[in-house]
Each structure stands twice: as C-alpha cells, then as structure tokens.
Coordinates of N, CA and C in Angstrom, one line a residue:
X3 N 112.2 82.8 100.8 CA 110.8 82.5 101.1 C 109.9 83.3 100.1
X4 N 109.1 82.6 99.5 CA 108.0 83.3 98.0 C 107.2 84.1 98.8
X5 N 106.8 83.7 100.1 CA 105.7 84.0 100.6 C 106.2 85.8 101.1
X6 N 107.4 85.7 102.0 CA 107.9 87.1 102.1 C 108.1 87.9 101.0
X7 N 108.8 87.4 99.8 CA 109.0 88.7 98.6 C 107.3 89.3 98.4
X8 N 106.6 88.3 98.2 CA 105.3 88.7 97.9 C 104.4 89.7 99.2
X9 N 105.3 89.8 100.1 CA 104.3 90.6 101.0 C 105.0 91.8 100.7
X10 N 106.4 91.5 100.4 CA 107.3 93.1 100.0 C 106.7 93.6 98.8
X11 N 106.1 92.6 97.9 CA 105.5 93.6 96.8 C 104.1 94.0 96.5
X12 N 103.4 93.6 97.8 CA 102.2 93.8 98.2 C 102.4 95.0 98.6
X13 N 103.5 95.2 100.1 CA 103.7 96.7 100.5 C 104.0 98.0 99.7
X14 N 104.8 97.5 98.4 CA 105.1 98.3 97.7 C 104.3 98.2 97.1
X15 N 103.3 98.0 96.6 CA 102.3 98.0 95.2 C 101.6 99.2 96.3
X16 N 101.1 98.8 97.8 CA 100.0 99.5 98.7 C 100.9 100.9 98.9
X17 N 101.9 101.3 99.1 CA 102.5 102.3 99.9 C 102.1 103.3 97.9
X18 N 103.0 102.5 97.0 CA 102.5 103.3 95.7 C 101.3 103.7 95.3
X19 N 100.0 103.4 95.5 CA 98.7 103.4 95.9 C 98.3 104.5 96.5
X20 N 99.0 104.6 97.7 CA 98.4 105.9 98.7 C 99.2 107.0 98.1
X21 N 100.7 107.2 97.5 CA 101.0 107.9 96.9 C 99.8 108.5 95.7
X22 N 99.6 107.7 94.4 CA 99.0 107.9 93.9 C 97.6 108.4 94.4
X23 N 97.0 108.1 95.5 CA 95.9 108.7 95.7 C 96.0 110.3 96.2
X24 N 97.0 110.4 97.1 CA 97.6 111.7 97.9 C 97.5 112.6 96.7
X25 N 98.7 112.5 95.4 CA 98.8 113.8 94.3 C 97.2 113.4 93.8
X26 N 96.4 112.8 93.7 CA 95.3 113.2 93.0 C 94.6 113.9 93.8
X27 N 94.3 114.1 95.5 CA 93.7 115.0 95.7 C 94.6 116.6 95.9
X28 N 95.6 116.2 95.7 CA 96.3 117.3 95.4 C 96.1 118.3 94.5
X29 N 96.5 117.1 93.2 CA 95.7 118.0 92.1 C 94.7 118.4 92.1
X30 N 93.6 117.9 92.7 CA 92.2 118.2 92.7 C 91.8 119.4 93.3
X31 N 92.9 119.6 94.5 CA 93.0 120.9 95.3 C 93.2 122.3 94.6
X32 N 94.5 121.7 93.5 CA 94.9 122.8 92.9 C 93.9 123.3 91.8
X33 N 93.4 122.6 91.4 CA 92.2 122.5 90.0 C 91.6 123.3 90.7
X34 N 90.7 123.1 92.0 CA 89.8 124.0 92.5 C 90.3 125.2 92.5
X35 N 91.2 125.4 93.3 CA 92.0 126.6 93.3 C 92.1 127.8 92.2
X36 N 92.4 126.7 91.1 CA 92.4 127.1 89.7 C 91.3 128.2 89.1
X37 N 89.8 127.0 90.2 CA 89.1 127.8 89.2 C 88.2 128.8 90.0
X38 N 88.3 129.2 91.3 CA 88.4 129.8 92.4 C 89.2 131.1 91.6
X39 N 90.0 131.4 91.4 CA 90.6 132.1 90.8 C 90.0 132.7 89.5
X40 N 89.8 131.9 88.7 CA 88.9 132.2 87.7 C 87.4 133.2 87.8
X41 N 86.7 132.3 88.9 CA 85.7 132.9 89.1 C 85.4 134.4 89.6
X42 N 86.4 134.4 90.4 CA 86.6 135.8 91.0 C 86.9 137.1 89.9
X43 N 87.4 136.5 89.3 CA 88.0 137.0 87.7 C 86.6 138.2 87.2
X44 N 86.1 136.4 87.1 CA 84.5 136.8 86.4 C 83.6 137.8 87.1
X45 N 83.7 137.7 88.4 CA 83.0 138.4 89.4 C 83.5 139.9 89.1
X46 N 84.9 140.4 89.1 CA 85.4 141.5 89.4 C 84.7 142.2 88.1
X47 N 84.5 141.3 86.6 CA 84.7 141.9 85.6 C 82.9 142.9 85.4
X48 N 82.6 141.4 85.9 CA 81.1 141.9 86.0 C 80.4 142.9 86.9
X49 N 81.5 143.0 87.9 CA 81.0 143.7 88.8 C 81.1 145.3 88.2
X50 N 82.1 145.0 87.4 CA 82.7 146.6 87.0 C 82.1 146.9 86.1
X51 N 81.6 145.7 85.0 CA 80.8 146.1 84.0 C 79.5 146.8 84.3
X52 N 79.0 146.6 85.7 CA 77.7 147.0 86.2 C 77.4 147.9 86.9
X53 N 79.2 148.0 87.4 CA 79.0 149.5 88.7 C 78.7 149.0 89.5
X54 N 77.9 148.1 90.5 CA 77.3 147.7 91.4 C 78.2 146.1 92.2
X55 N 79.2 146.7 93.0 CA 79.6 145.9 93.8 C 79.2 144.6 95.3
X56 N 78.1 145.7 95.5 CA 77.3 145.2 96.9 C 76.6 144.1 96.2
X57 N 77.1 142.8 96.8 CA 76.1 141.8 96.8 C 74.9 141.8 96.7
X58 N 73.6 142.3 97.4 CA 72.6 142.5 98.4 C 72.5 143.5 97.5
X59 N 72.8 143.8 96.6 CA 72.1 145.8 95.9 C 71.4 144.3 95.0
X60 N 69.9 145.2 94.7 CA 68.7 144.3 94.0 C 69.3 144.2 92.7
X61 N 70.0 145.5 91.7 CA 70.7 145.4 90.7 C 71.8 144.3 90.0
X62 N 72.3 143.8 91.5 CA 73.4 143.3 91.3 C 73.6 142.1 90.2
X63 N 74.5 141.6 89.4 CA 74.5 140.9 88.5 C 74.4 139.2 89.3
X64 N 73.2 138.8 88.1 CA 72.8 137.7 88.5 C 74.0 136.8 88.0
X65 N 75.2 136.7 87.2 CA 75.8 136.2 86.6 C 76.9 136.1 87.9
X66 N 76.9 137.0 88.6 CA 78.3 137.4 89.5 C 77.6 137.2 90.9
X67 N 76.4 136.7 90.7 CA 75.6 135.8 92.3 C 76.0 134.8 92.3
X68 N 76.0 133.7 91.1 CA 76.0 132.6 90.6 C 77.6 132.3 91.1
X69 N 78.3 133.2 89.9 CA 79.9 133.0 90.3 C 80.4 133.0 91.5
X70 N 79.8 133.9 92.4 CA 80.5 133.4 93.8 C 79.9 132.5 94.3
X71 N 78.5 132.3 94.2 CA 77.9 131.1 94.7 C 79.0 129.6 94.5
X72 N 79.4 129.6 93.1 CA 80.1 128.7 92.7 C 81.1 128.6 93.5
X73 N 82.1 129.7 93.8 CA 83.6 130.1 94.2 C 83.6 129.5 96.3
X74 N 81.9 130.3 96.6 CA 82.4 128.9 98.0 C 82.1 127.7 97.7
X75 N 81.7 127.5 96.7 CA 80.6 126.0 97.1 C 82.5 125.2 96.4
X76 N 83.1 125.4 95.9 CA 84.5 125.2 95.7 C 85.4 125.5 96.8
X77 N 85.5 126.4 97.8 CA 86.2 126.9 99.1 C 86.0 125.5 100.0
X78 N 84.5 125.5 100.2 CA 84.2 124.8 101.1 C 84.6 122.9 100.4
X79 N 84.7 122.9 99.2 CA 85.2 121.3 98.7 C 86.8 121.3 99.0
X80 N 87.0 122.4 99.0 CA 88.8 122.2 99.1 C 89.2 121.6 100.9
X81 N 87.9 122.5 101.2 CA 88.3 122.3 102.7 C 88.4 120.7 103.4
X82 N 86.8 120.2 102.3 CA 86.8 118.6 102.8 C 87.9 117.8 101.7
X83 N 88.2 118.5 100.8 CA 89.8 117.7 100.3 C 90.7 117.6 101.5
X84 N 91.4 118.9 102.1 CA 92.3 118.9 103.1 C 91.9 118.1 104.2
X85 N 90.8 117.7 104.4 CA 90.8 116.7 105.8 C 91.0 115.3 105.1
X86 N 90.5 114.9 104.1 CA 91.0 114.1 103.0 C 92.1 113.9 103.0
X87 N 93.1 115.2 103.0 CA 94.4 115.2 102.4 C 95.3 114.4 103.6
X88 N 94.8 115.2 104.6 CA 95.5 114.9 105.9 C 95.4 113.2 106.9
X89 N 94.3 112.3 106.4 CA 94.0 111.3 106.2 C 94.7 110.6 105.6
X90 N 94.9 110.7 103.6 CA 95.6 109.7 103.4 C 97.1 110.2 103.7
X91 N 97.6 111.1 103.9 CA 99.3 111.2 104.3 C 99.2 110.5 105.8
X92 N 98.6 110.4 106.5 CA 98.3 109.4 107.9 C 98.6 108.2 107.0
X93 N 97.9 107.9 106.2 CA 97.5 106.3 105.8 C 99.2 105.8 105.0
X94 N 99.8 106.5 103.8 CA 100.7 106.6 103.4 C 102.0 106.1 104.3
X95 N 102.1 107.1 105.4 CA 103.0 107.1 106.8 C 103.2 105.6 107.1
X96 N 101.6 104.8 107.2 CA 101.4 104.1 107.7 C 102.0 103.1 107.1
X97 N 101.8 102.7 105.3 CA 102.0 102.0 104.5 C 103.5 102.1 104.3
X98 N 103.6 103.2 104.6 CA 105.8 102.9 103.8 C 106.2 102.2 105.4
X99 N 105.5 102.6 106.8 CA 106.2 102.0 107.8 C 105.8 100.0 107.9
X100 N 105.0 100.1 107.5 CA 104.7 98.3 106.7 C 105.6 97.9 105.7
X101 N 106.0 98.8 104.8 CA 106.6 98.1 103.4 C 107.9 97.9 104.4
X102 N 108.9 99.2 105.0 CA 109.6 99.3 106.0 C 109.9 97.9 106.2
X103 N 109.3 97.7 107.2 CA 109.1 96.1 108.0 C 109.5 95.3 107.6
X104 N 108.4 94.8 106.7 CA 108.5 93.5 105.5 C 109.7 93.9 104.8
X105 N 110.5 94.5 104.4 CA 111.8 95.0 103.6 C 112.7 94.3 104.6
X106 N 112.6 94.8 105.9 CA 113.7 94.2 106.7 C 113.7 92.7 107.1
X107 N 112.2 92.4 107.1 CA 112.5 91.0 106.8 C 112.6 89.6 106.0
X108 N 112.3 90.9 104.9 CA 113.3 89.7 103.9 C 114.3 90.0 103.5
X109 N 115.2 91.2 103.8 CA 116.7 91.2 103.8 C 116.9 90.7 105.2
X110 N 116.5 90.1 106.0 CA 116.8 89.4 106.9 C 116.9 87.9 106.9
X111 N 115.7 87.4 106.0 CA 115.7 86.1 105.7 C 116.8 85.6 104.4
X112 N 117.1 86.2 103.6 CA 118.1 86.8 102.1 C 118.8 86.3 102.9
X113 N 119.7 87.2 104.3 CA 120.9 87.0 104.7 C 121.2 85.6 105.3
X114 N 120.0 85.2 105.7 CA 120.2 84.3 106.7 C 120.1 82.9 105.8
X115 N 119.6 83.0 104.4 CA 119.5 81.5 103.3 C 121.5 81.9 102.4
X116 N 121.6 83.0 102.7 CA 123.1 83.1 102.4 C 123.7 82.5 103.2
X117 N 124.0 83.2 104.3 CA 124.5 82.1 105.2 C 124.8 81.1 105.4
X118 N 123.3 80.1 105.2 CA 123.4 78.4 105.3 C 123.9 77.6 104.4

C-alpha cells in the first residue's frame, strides 16, 4: 500500500525534524554558555584592572556593568531554552512513538501482501 510507505516516510522525515530542532537548541544552549563564560572573563579582568569589585561602588566600571548586564540577560535566555528544550524532547518521544506505529504497520501489511 503507497499510501502506508508514505505515512512511514512522513514519520521519519517528522521524528528527523524534532531531532534536528532539539541539537539546535542545544547548541544554542551551549553558545550561550560559551559566551557566559566569556563575559565573566571580561568582568573579572576589568574588575581587577580597576580595583573596584562592588557592583554598586559609583567607580565601578561601566564596561563590567554592561558585561554582566549581558551575562544574565543570557542566564535568563538559557533558562527559556531549557523549557524549550524539555518541550521538544516531549514532542520528539512523541514522533518516534508515531514513526514506531506506522513502521509496524507496514511491516505488517509487507507480510501480509507476502503471504497472498
């Protein structure tokens, strides 16, 4: 039956899909992370360049306000990635247990046109 291979390669084309979407917020995760790291970098360097650690000191470097400013406003994106994340691996679950399915029944229908 054309109509079944085609829903098997519909499930597979969709289950491949959610994979691909999963590592890209993945990576996207790690990227921030990346530069989360970075920033902090900048912060420490500047901090030391200035002597003045305390946030809140009037001194403090405008360069290394900025940088953390940046470093949550990246904490808090990672965070709405992970509810993201945790979404499409739901969705994914969902799609291989469809491809699943449709797999079984057209090696079900396969066996059963062998048969006749």
């Amino acid at each position: 039956m054309k109509s079944r291979e085609s829903l098997v390669r519909l499930k597979n084309f969709q289950v491949n899909e959610k994979r691909r979407q999963l590592k890209q917020l993945q990576m996207m995760m790690a990227d921030f992370e990346r530069m989360i790291r970075d920033l902090e970098a900048q912060i420490a360097f500047e901090e030391k360049k200035s002597g003045i650690t305390d946030p809140n000191h009037f001194a403090y470097p405008t360069f290394a306000k900025a940088a953390r400013q940046r470093a949550d406003n990246l904490v808090g994106s990672i965070k709405e990635l992970k509810v993201q994340q945790d979404a499409a691996e739901l969705a994914l679950e969902e799609a291989e247990a469809e491809y699943s399915k449709a797999a079984a029944l057209e090696e079900r229908d396969t066996a059963a046109r062998l048969r006749a």
